[in-house]
Short mmCIF file of C-alpha atoms in Angstrom, two decimals:
data_model
loop_
_atom_site.label_atom_id
_atom_site.label_comp_id
_atom_site.label_asym_id
_atom_site.label_seq_id
_atom_site.Cartn_x
_atom_site.Cartn_y
_atom_site.Cartn_z
CA UNK A 1 -4.20 25.95 8.22
CA UNK A 2 -5.31 25.34 4.87
CA UNK A 3 -4.98 21.64 2.94
CA UNK A 4 -3.16 22.64 0.09
CA UNK A 5 -1.36 18.90 -0.06
CA UNK A 6 -1.60 17.56 -4.31
CA UNK A 7 -0.47 14.89 -5.76
CA UNK A 8 2.75 15.83 -8.79
CA UNK A 9 0.45 15.69 -11.43
CA UNK A 10 3.53 14.11 -14.05
CA UNK A 11 0.91 14.31 -17.15
CA UNK A 12 0.66 18.32 -16.54
CA UNK A 13 4.49 18.47 -17.00
CA UNK A 14 4.76 16.06 -19.71
CA UNK A 15 1.99 17.90 -21.39
CA UNK A 16 4.67 21.30 -21.44
CA UNK A 17 6.42 22.74 -23.78
CA UNK A 18 9.46 20.43 -24.69
CA UNK A 19 9.52 19.59 -21.91
CA UNK A 20 8.98 15.40 -21.41
CA UNK A 21 12.32 15.02 -22.31
CA UNK A 22 13.76 18.66 -22.44
CA UNK A 23 15.61 18.76 -25.47
CA UNK A 24 15.25 19.81 -29.14
CA UNK A 25 11.74 20.79 -30.31
CA UNK A 26 13.35 21.83 -33.86
CA UNK A 27 15.63 19.92 -35.87
CA UNK A 28 17.97 22.24 -35.82
CA UNK A 29 18.72 23.61 -32.24
CA UNK A 30 19.62 21.70 -30.02
CA UNK A 31 19.07 22.55 -26.09
CA UNK A 32 18.31 22.14 -23.01
CA UNK A 33 17.06 23.03 -19.05
CA UNK A 34 16.11 20.88 -16.32
CA UNK A 35 16.83 20.93 -12.63
CA UNK A 36 19.16 18.58 -10.84
CA UNK A 37 16.88 17.70 -8.12
CA UNK A 38 13.43 17.13 -10.35
CA UNK A 39 11.71 15.15 -8.26
CA UNK A 40 11.28 17.03 -4.91
CA UNK A 41 12.35 19.62 -2.97
CA UNK A 42 12.33 20.28 0.67
CA UNK A 43 13.27 22.71 3.31
CA UNK A 44 12.09 24.42 6.50
CA UNK A 45 10.37 27.49 7.09
CA UNK A 46 12.10 30.87 6.62
CA UNK A 47 15.30 29.56 4.88
CA UNK A 48 16.90 30.13 2.05
CA UNK A 49 18.18 27.49 -0.77
CA UNK A 50 20.29 26.31 -3.61
CA UNK A 51 18.66 24.69 -6.05
CA UNK A 52 21.12 23.79 -8.83
CA UNK A 53 19.38 23.32 -12.54
CA UNK A 54 21.44 22.16 -16.02
CA UNK A 55 21.44 24.24 -19.13
CA UNK A 56 23.16 23.87 -22.30
CA UNK A 57 22.86 26.74 -25.27
CA UNK A 58 20.35 28.60 -23.34
CA UNK A 59 21.08 32.48 -23.06
CA UNK A 60 18.65 33.19 -20.20
CA UNK A 61 16.11 31.86 -17.75
CA UNK A 62 13.28 34.01 -16.34
CA UNK A 63 10.73 32.09 -13.75
CA UNK A 64 8.31 30.62 -15.00
CA UNK A 65 5.59 30.56 -11.30
CA UNK A 66 6.65 29.90 -8.25
CA UNK A 67 3.52 28.80 -5.22
CA UNK A 68 2.14 31.49 -3.68
CA UNK A 69 4.72 32.31 -0.51
CA UNK A 70 7.66 31.86 -1.77
CA UNK A 71 10.58 34.06 -3.34
CA UNK A 72 13.08 34.02 -6.21
CA UNK A 73 15.95 35.69 -5.02
CA UNK A 74 18.75 35.17 -7.71
CA UNK A 75 18.78 33.66 -10.80
CA UNK A 76 22.69 32.51 -11.67
CA UNK A 77 22.66 31.30 -15.84
CA UNK A 78 26.30 31.43 -15.07
CA UNK A 79 26.22 29.76 -12.00
CA UNK A 80 23.66 27.23 -12.53
CA UNK A 81 21.29 27.90 -9.28
CA UNK A 82 18.05 29.44 -8.39
CA UNK A 83 18.20 31.33 -4.78
CA UNK A 84 14.59 30.75 -3.39
CA UNK A 85 13.56 31.11 -0.28
CA UNK A 86 10.55 29.68 2.09
CA UNK A 87 7.73 30.88 3.42
CA UNK A 88 8.12 31.93 6.89
CA UNK A 89 5.54 29.95 8.18
CA UNK A 90 2.06 28.05 7.04
CA UNK A 91 -0.80 29.21 5.52
CA UNK A 92 -3.34 30.77 7.98
CA UNK A 93 -6.24 33.76 8.26
CA UNK A 94 -3.63 36.35 6.65
CA UNK A 95 -1.03 33.84 5.55
CA UNK A 96 -1.69 32.89 1.72
CA UNK A 97 0.77 30.51 1.83
CA UNK A 98 1.23 26.85 -0.70
CA UNK A 99 3.19 24.01 1.44
CA UNK A 100 3.47 22.47 -1.49
CA UNK A 101 3.96 23.46 -5.48
CA UNK A 102 5.40 24.09 -8.66
CA UNK A 103 7.96 25.71 -9.69
CA UNK A 104 8.64 26.09 -13.39
CA UNK A 105 11.78 27.88 -14.79
CA UNK A 106 11.90 29.45 -18.53
CA UNK A 107 15.24 29.31 -20.13
CA UNK A 108 14.95 31.01 -23.97
CA UNK A 109 17.58 29.44 -26.37
CA UNK A 110 19.99 32.53 -28.78
CA UNK A 111 17.54 31.41 -31.50
CA UNK A 112 14.05 32.54 -29.41
CA UNK A 113 13.20 28.58 -28.44
CA UNK A 114 11.65 28.34 -25.62
CA UNK A 115 12.55 25.71 -22.93
CA UNK A 116 10.68 24.54 -19.44
CA UNK A 117 12.24 23.16 -16.67
CA UNK A 118 9.48 21.87 -13.87
CA UNK A 119 10.67 20.55 -9.84
CA UNK A 120 8.40 20.62 -6.52
CA UNK A 121 8.58 22.87 -3.31
CA UNK A 122 7.66 21.26 -0.97
CA UNK A 123 7.41 23.00 3.33
CA UNK A 124 8.90 20.32 5.27
CA UNK A 125 6.50 20.38 7.99
CA UNK A 126 7.41 16.68 9.90
CA UNK A 127 9.61 13.97 8.89
CA UNK A 128 10.23 10.92 9.95
CA UNK A 129 13.05 8.56 8.73
CA UNK A 130 12.85 5.03 7.98
CA UNK A 131 15.71 4.15 6.04
CA UNK A 132 17.47 2.54 8.95
CA UNK A 133 14.44 0.10 9.18
CA UNK A 134 13.77 -1.42 5.83
CA UNK A 135 11.41 -3.98 5.64
CA UNK A 136 8.43 -5.30 2.60
CA UNK A 137 5.66 -3.36 4.10
CA UNK A 138 5.54 0.17 6.00
CA UNK A 139 2.90 0.87 8.97
CA UNK A 140 2.29 5.00 8.25
CA UNK A 141 -0.13 6.85 11.14
CA UNK A 142 1.05 10.05 11.30
CA UNK A 143 -0.79 13.13 9.28
CA UNK A 144 1.56 16.33 7.52
CA UNK A 145 4.57 14.43 6.98
CA UNK A 146 7.49 13.32 4.66
CA UNK A 147 8.66 9.80 5.50
CA UNK A 148 11.75 8.72 3.92
CA UNK A 149 11.62 4.74 3.11
CA UNK A 150 14.57 2.36 1.32
CA UNK A 151 15.03 1.40 -1.29
CA UNK A 152 18.13 -0.74 -1.49
CA UNK A 153 16.96 -4.06 0.21
CA UNK A 154 15.06 -7.19 -0.82
CA UNK A 155 12.75 -7.51 2.41
CA UNK A 156 15.04 -7.36 6.37
CA UNK A 157 17.13 -9.16 4.94
CA UNK A 158 20.88 -7.98 4.18
CA UNK A 159 20.51 -8.22 0.03
CA UNK A 160 21.09 -5.45 -1.73
CA UNK A 161 19.53 -3.86 -5.02
CA UNK A 162 20.22 -0.57 -6.23
CA UNK A 163 16.71 0.51 -8.20
CA UNK A 164 17.18 2.99 -10.96
CA UNK A 165 13.73 5.01 -10.71
CA UNK A 166 10.75 4.05 -8.25
CA UNK A 167 7.33 5.18 -8.13
CA UNK A 168 4.33 4.67 -7.04
CA UNK A 169 2.21 1.89 -9.18
CA UNK A 170 -1.16 1.98 -7.50
CA UNK A 171 -2.81 4.42 -4.69
CA UNK A 172 -6.27 3.78 -3.03
CA UNK A 173 -6.80 7.22 -3.25
CA UNK A 174 -5.53 9.77 -5.90
CA UNK A 175 -3.44 11.78 -2.92
CA UNK A 176 -2.91 9.14 -1.01
CA UNK A 177 1.03 9.53 -1.40
CA UNK A 178 1.99 12.57 -2.20
CA UNK A 179 5.24 14.61 -3.84
CA UNK A 180 6.52 11.47 -4.32
CA UNK A 181 10.64 12.22 -5.31
CA UNK A 182 13.56 8.84 -5.38
CA UNK A 183 17.49 9.43 -5.00
CA UNK A 184 19.07 6.91 -7.48
CA UNK A 185 22.17 7.87 -4.91
CA UNK A 186 21.26 6.98 -1.83
CA UNK A 187 18.31 4.96 -3.05
CA UNK A 188 15.79 7.01 -0.67
CA UNK A 189 12.41 7.54 -1.21
CA UNK A 190 10.53 9.62 0.07
CA UNK A 191 6.42 10.69 0.05
CA UNK A 192 4.62 13.19 2.38
CA UNK A 193 1.25 12.31 2.89
CA UNK A 194 -1.16 15.55 4.21
CA UNK A 195 -4.98 14.70 5.79
CA UNK A 196 -8.01 14.65 5.19
CA UNK A 197 -11.31 16.97 6.86
CA UNK A 198 -13.57 15.27 10.08
CA UNK A 199 -16.72 17.73 8.94
CA UNK A 200 -19.39 17.33 11.74
CA UNK A 201 -23.03 17.12 10.62
CA UNK A 202 -23.06 20.10 9.45
CA UNK A 203 -20.61 19.66 7.34
CA UNK A 204 -18.28 22.10 9.45
CA UNK A 205 -14.41 21.39 9.48
CA UNK A 206 -13.30 20.16 13.20
CA UNK A 207 -10.64 18.63 12.56
CA UNK A 208 -8.22 16.93 10.03
CA UNK A 209 -6.86 13.17 10.81
CA UNK A 210 -3.97 10.96 8.48
CA UNK A 211 -5.91 9.47 5.32
CA UNK A 212 -6.53 5.81 5.38
CA UNK A 213 -5.34 3.87 1.63
CA UNK A 214 -2.72 1.44 0.95
CA UNK A 215 -0.48 1.75 -1.82
CA UNK A 216 2.35 0.35 -3.76
CA UNK A 217 6.07 1.54 -4.69
CA UNK A 218 8.28 -0.41 -7.87
CA UNK A 219 12.00 0.16 -7.80
CA UNK A 220 12.79 -0.90 -11.47
CA UNK A 221 17.15 -0.83 -12.94
CA UNK A 222 17.40 1.47 -16.32
CA UNK A 223 15.91 -1.54 -18.38
CA UNK A 224 12.92 -0.95 -16.32
CA UNK A 225 12.60 -4.22 -15.03
CA UNK A 226 11.03 -4.31 -11.42
CA UNK A 227 13.88 -4.65 -9.50
CA UNK A 228 11.20 -4.78 -5.67
CA UNK A 229 8.15 -4.09 -4.56
CA UNK A 230 7.20 -2.52 -0.46
CA UNK A 231 3.81 -1.91 0.41
CA UNK A 232 3.44 1.90 2.08
CA UNK A 233 -0.29 1.35 4.61
CA UNK A 234 -1.99 4.38 6.20
CA UNK A 235 -3.79 3.91 9.16
CA UNK A 236 -5.26 5.92 11.67
CA UNK A 237 -3.91 4.81 14.69
CA UNK A 238 -0.36 2.56 15.99
CA UNK A 239 -0.63 -0.79 15.09
CA UNK A 240 1.79 -2.01 18.12
CA UNK A 241 0.16 0.28 21.45
CA UNK A 242 -3.14 -1.61 20.31
CA UNK A 243 -1.61 -4.54 19.45
CA UNK A 244 -2.92 -7.84 22.15
CA UNK A 245 -1.27 -9.87 24.54
CA UNK A 246 -2.63 -13.79 24.23
CA UNK A 247 -0.50 -16.97 25.45
CA UNK A 248 1.41 -17.26 22.39
CA UNK A 249 2.08 -14.06 20.75
CA UNK A 250 1.36 -10.44 20.41
CA UNK A 251 -0.90 -9.90 17.61
CA UNK A 252 -1.82 -7.11 15.76
CA UNK A 253 -5.37 -5.54 17.10
CA UNK A 254 -6.28 -5.41 13.15
CA UNK A 255 -5.27 -7.81 9.76
CA UNK A 256 -2.13 -6.28 7.55
CA UNK A 257 -3.42 -3.31 5.34
CA UNK A 258 -6.79 -3.03 7.55
CA UNK A 259 -7.48 0.65 8.56
CA UNK A 260 -9.31 -0.79 11.69
CA UNK A 261 -10.63 -2.77 13.60
CA UNK A 262 -14.65 -3.21 14.00
CA UNK A 263 -14.76 -5.25 16.54
CA UNK A 264 -18.23 -6.80 15.68
CA UNK A 265 -19.79 -3.73 15.01
CA UNK A 266 -22.26 -3.85 12.62
CA UNK A 267 -21.98 -0.65 10.76
CA UNK A 268 -20.85 -0.80 7.34
CA UNK A 269 -18.10 2.24 7.14
CA UNK A 270 -16.94 0.03 10.40
CA UNK A 271 -16.76 -3.41 8.23
CA UNK A 272 -15.47 -2.42 5.44
CA UNK A 273 -12.53 -0.17 7.30
CA UNK A 274 -11.69 -4.02 9.08
CA UNK A 275 -10.91 -6.34 5.60
CA UNK A 276 -7.46 -5.49 4.69
CA UNK A 277 -5.13 -7.42 1.70
CA UNK A 278 -5.49 -10.54 -0.07
CA UNK A 279 -2.37 -12.21 0.22
CA UNK A 280 -1.34 -15.41 -2.64
CA UNK A 281 0.99 -17.70 0.79
CA UNK A 282 4.75 -16.99 0.31
CA UNK A 283 3.84 -13.49 -2.24
CA UNK A 284 4.95 -10.37 0.07
CA UNK A 285 2.66 -8.19 -2.66
CA UNK A 286 -0.53 -7.33 -1.39
CA UNK A 287 -3.91 -7.06 -3.26
CA UNK A 288 -6.51 -4.63 -2.61
CA UNK A 289 -9.54 -5.38 -0.92
CA UNK A 290 -13.82 -5.55 -2.37
CA UNK A 291 -14.99 -2.80 -3.90
CA UNK A 292 -17.43 -2.95 -0.47
CA UNK A 293 -17.60 -4.60 2.90
CA UNK A 294 -20.36 -6.70 0.28
CA UNK A 295 -18.24 -7.55 -2.43
CA UNK A 296 -20.89 -6.58 -4.67
CA UNK A 297 -20.64 -7.89 -8.33
CA UNK A 298 -17.01 -9.19 -7.30
CA UNK A 299 -15.26 -5.72 -7.86
CA UNK A 300 -12.32 -5.25 -6.80
CA UNK A 301 -11.50 -0.81 -4.89
CA UNK A 302 -10.28 1.63 -7.29
CA UNK A 303 -7.11 2.23 -8.13
CA UNK A 304 -4.95 4.89 -8.96
CA UNK A 305 -1.25 5.16 -10.61
CA UNK A 306 0.78 8.23 -9.73
CA UNK A 307 -0.92 10.02 -12.76
CA UNK A 308 -4.28 9.76 -11.49
CA UNK A 309 -4.80 7.14 -13.87
CA UNK A 310 -6.66 4.63 -12.85
CA UNK A 311 -5.29 1.13 -12.93
CA UNK A 312 -6.35 -2.78 -12.29
CA UNK A 313 -4.32 -5.24 -10.90
CA UNK A 314 -4.83 -8.14 -13.36
CA UNK A 315 -4.84 -11.87 -13.51
CA UNK A 316 -3.07 -13.93 -14.99
CA UNK A 317 -1.87 -17.86 -16.01
CA UNK A 318 0.45 -19.01 -18.31
CA UNK A 319 -2.10 -19.13 -21.16
CA UNK A 320 -1.35 -16.09 -20.39
CA UNK A 321 2.23 -15.57 -21.09
CA UNK A 322 4.46 -18.27 -20.81
CA UNK A 323 6.64 -17.34 -18.24
CA UNK A 324 3.68 -17.10 -16.09
CA UNK A 325 4.55 -19.31 -12.27
CA UNK A 326 7.67 -18.65 -11.39
CA UNK A 327 9.03 -16.68 -8.59
CA UNK A 328 10.89 -14.63 -10.56
CA UNK A 329 7.83 -13.75 -12.46
CA UNK A 330 5.60 -12.65 -9.39
CA UNK A 331 8.49 -10.75 -7.85
CA UNK A 332 8.93 -8.75 -10.84
CA UNK A 333 4.85 -8.72 -11.42
CA UNK A 334 3.89 -7.62 -8.17
CA UNK A 335 0.53 -6.56 -9.93
CA UNK A 336 -0.46 -9.61 -11.48
CA UNK A 337 -2.62 -12.07 -10.06
CA UNK A 338 -1.33 -15.49 -10.36
CA UNK A 339 -3.46 -18.23 -11.25
CA UNK A 340 -3.86 -21.74 -9.83
CA UNK A 341 -1.86 -24.59 -11.89
CA UNK A 342 -4.20 -27.25 -11.59
CA UNK A 343 -1.20 -29.77 -12.69
CA UNK A 344 0.53 -28.17 -10.04
CA UNK A 345 -2.18 -28.15 -6.64
CA UNK A 346 -3.69 -25.21 -7.27
CA UNK A 347 -0.27 -23.05 -6.82
CA UNK A 348 0.44 -20.09 -8.06
CA UNK A 349 4.13 -21.85 -8.60
CA UNK A 350 3.86 -24.29 -12.16
CA UNK A 351 6.84 -26.63 -11.87
CA UNK A 352 7.55 -26.77 -8.09
CA UNK A 353 6.69 -26.24 -4.89
CA UNK A 354 8.95 -23.15 -2.13
CA UNK A 355 7.91 -24.24 1.83
CA UNK A 356 10.34 -21.51 2.46
CA UNK A 357 8.94 -18.60 1.00
CA UNK A 358 6.70 -18.01 4.44
CA UNK A 359 8.42 -19.72 6.81
CA UNK A 360 7.70 -20.35 11.35
CA UNK A 361 9.70 -19.16 14.22
CA UNK A 362 11.53 -16.38 11.74
CA UNK A 363 10.59 -14.17 9.17
CA UNK A 364 11.10 -14.97 5.25
CA UNK A 365 12.49 -11.96 2.85
CA UNK A 366 9.27 -12.31 1.16
CA UNK A 367 7.47 -11.92 4.56
CA UNK A 368 5.19 -8.95 4.40
CA UNK A 369 4.90 -8.51 7.75
CA UNK A 370 6.56 -4.66 8.24
CA UNK A 371 9.33 -4.66 10.48
CA UNK A 372 8.81 -5.94 14.06
CA UNK A 373 6.59 -8.65 12.97
CA UNK A 374 5.50 -11.48 10.52
CA UNK A 375 3.26 -14.03 9.21
CA UNK A 376 1.66 -16.23 12.21
CA UNK A 377 3.54 -19.87 12.89
CA UNK A 378 2.01 -22.43 11.57
CA UNK A 379 -0.30 -23.89 14.46
CA UNK A 380 -0.95 -20.95 16.58
CA UNK A 381 -4.60 -20.05 15.88
CA UNK A 382 -5.18 -24.02 18.00
CA UNK A 383 -4.61 -21.73 20.95
CA UNK A 384 -9.05 -20.45 20.41
CA UNK A 385 -12.09 -20.99 19.54
CA UNK A 386 -15.32 -19.10 18.13
CA UNK A 387 -16.28 -17.44 21.31
CA UNK A 388 -18.72 -19.05 22.71
CA UNK A 389 -21.76 -17.12 23.48
CA UNK A 390 -21.36 -15.63 19.65
CA UNK A 391 -21.66 -19.19 18.51
CA UNK A 392 -24.75 -20.05 20.33
CA UNK A 393 -26.17 -16.10 19.73
CA UNK A 394 -28.81 -15.94 17.38
CA UNK A 395 -28.14 -15.83 13.21
CA UNK A 396 -30.36 -11.98 13.56
CA UNK A 397 -27.40 -11.13 16.72
CA UNK A 398 -24.51 -12.03 14.53
CA UNK A 399 -24.69 -12.38 10.95
CA UNK A 400 -24.37 -8.73 10.00
CA UNK A 401 -21.33 -8.72 12.06
CA UNK A 402 -19.53 -9.91 8.99
CA UNK A 403 -17.51 -12.01 11.89
CA UNK A 404 -16.43 -13.94 14.98
CA UNK A 405 -14.58 -13.12 18.47
CA UNK A 406 -12.09 -15.58 18.61
CA UNK A 407 -10.98 -16.20 22.56
CA UNK A 408 -7.50 -17.49 23.59
CA UNK A 409 -8.99 -20.48 25.90
CA UNK A 410 -5.51 -20.29 28.25
CA UNK A 411 -6.28 -16.87 28.94
CA UNK A 412 -10.06 -15.80 27.45
CA UNK A 413 -7.58 -12.68 25.40
CA UNK A 414 -10.56 -12.05 22.33
CA UNK A 415 -9.29 -10.44 19.32
CA UNK A 416 -12.31 -10.25 16.91
CA UNK A 417 -11.29 -11.34 12.79
CA UNK A 418 -13.97 -10.04 10.22
CA UNK A 419 -14.57 -12.26 8.35
CA UNK A 420 -13.02 -10.59 4.63
CA UNK A 421 -13.63 -14.08 2.94
CA UNK A 422 -10.45 -15.06 -0.13
CA UNK A 423 -9.74 -14.49 -3.57
CA UNK A 424 -9.78 -17.77 -5.49
CA UNK A 425 -7.14 -20.09 -7.34
CA UNK A 426 -8.89 -20.12 -10.18
CA UNK A 427 -10.01 -16.91 -11.19
CA UNK A 428 -9.18 -14.81 -7.96
CA UNK A 429 -13.28 -13.81 -7.70
CA UNK A 430 -14.02 -12.19 -4.45
CA UNK A 431 -15.92 -13.91 -2.10
CA UNK A 432 -17.10 -14.20 1.61
CA UNK A 433 -20.38 -16.90 1.01
CA UNK A 434 -20.33 -19.96 2.47
CA UNK A 435 -22.59 -22.48 0.51
CA UNK A 436 -22.79 -26.10 1.46
CA UNK A 437 -26.05 -26.57 -1.19
CA UNK A 438 -28.78 -26.61 0.60
CA UNK A 439 -31.74 -24.55 0.30
CA UNK A 440 -30.65 -22.18 2.01
CA UNK A 441 -29.20 -18.26 -0.07
CA UNK A 442 -26.26 -18.39 0.86
CA UNK A 443 -24.94 -15.60 3.05
CA UNK A 444 -21.26 -14.23 4.69
CA UNK A 445 -19.51 -14.79 5.42
CA UNK A 446 -16.51 -16.40 5.74
CA UNK A 447 -12.79 -16.14 7.19
CA UNK A 448 -8.96 -17.34 5.58
CA UNK A 449 -5.87 -15.98 7.52
CA UNK A 450 -3.31 -17.81 6.30
CA UNK A 451 -0.30 -19.47 8.31
CA UNK A 452 3.73 -19.39 7.93
CA UNK A 453 2.82 -23.06 7.65
CA UNK A 454 2.85 -25.54 5.44
CA UNK A 455 -0.23 -27.72 5.22
CA UNK A 456 -1.09 -30.17 7.63
CA UNK A 457 -3.07 -33.21 5.84
CA UNK A 458 -1.80 -32.05 1.76
CA UNK A 459 2.50 -30.50 2.20
CA UNK A 460 1.10 -29.55 -1.61
CA UNK A 461 -0.83 -26.68 0.77
CA UNK A 462 -0.51 -24.42 2.87
CA UNK A 463 -1.78 -23.67 6.56
CA UNK A 464 -4.68 -21.12 6.95
CA UNK A 465 -7.21 -20.28 10.11
CA UNK A 466 -11.27 -20.97 7.93
CA UNK A 467 -14.24 -20.37 10.43
CA UNK A 468 -18.13 -18.90 9.14
CA UNK A 469 -21.14 -18.29 9.42
CA UNK A 470 -23.66 -21.18 8.88
CA UNK A 471 -27.22 -20.21 8.19
CA UNK A 472 -27.96 -23.21 8.31
CA UNK A 473 -27.95 -23.75 12.23
CA UNK A 474 -26.04 -21.78 14.97
CA UNK A 475 -24.48 -24.93 16.18
CA UNK A 476 -22.60 -25.54 12.63
CA UNK A 477 -20.53 -22.70 12.40
CA UNK A 478 -17.16 -23.42 11.92
CA UNK A 479 -13.69 -22.75 13.15
CA UNK A 480 -10.64 -25.10 11.83
CA UNK A 481 -7.23 -23.78 13.18
CA UNK A 482 -4.88 -25.30 10.55
CA UNK A 483 -7.37 -25.56 7.44
CA UNK A 484 -4.78 -27.37 4.99
CA UNK A 485 -5.73 -24.17 0.93
CA UNK A 486 -4.65 -23.91 -1.97
CA UNK A 487 -1.19 -21.07 -1.59
CA UNK A 488 -2.84 -20.03 -5.17
CA UNK A 489 -5.57 -18.55 -2.85
CA UNK A 490 -6.11 -14.23 -1.79
CA UNK A 491 -6.16 -14.67 1.97
CA UNK A 492 -5.80 -12.45 5.17
CA UNK A 493 -3.06 -12.27 7.78
CA UNK A 494 -3.12 -10.59 10.74
CA UNK A 495 0.75 -10.34 11.14
CA UNK A 496 2.39 -11.10 15.34
CA UNK A 497 5.37 -9.86 16.87
CA UNK A 498 8.14 -10.97 16.56
#
């Protein structure tokens, strides 16, 4: 099967004649032509579909382009419909089919002025409807599949919203979420996940798999104000099936937003794919990984928006904007990393502390974990310690693992926790090095994992699990199951099953 899945290139559509506003291109002539379902038309093999469009002052309509293998059977200007026949099968060596592609209609006014209307056609291969499993984040693990999610609920709560529109704010690769569309009548957002090729040593394609990646979807009202946002986490294996059962709960085998777990591998790609997203305490919004596993140059991983343009997260404080430092601002600006306020114990909330944004024992509306999972309780990591064999092993044998196995003291069950460091509460900088001020050169690595608990010794902070590799001598390796950290830090999360 050919790999023909591509992202929607809105820039192309908006650059076409008159299509960005679908209205008059002259001062004296008024006309319109647009599809009633402009975002995406999804159908099955060999199906005949009737697609409505709207027109005003249009005398004739022709088909400008249609994907290979699709057929236009009729254009009815009176009824304002176009009848389309879908391909009978996916593409193969004898059958050249575009499974997804652009449908263009060109209309002409009585004066001869032309206007173009565009939509997208997509063959429905596999479909997964998650709209009844609404959450702040969704685990996606199936390739060549269309997904539908709900954008009318805040998290998993009963509190509802009615977005005017929605879009992909960022994604970690340009073609991760494809052919996305939003139906404002139902509040459902759909997108297509394609595949990436697996090649052998001779560069021959031997298989395909789901592409790894993360994305953020934003919903907005008719004044373009953000109403809520959702994390889409694409990872190539089933986090339910690979979960790790311990004496204090069942944990995911990887960090939230990570593609897998390196499990002590010393391969650079394995380590890097084990790094998850970074979260400020109490916020649901994910912030991206470093550009590589070594945190080179404190650079963030590259992000693209739905246009294919590069976008970046923003680092803000109230010197930039006096509205910064509130829960409302954080929700309305999910791409803004709010730096800590010195006047409020380096919380990202500047005038108070809200201990209920994440909660132990139950899932809060702001919990960033997928449905069925939550941020772990504040005391959960007291059940663990660093694996003794690794703790006592020679530095050369463990330093390149970038993390520790921690062991359930009651059962002996192990989990590997990558030393993915943190984002600084002061400036958002990414770091995973320890630095004790000794003559030794600071070297990786450190691990910081949020819990839902508030600080133990300092209630203005929040509770985390911390470990590091002390490069001075092995016996100084540290593991702290309940370390108080400033809430504006961005840290990893290991979700636990509800």
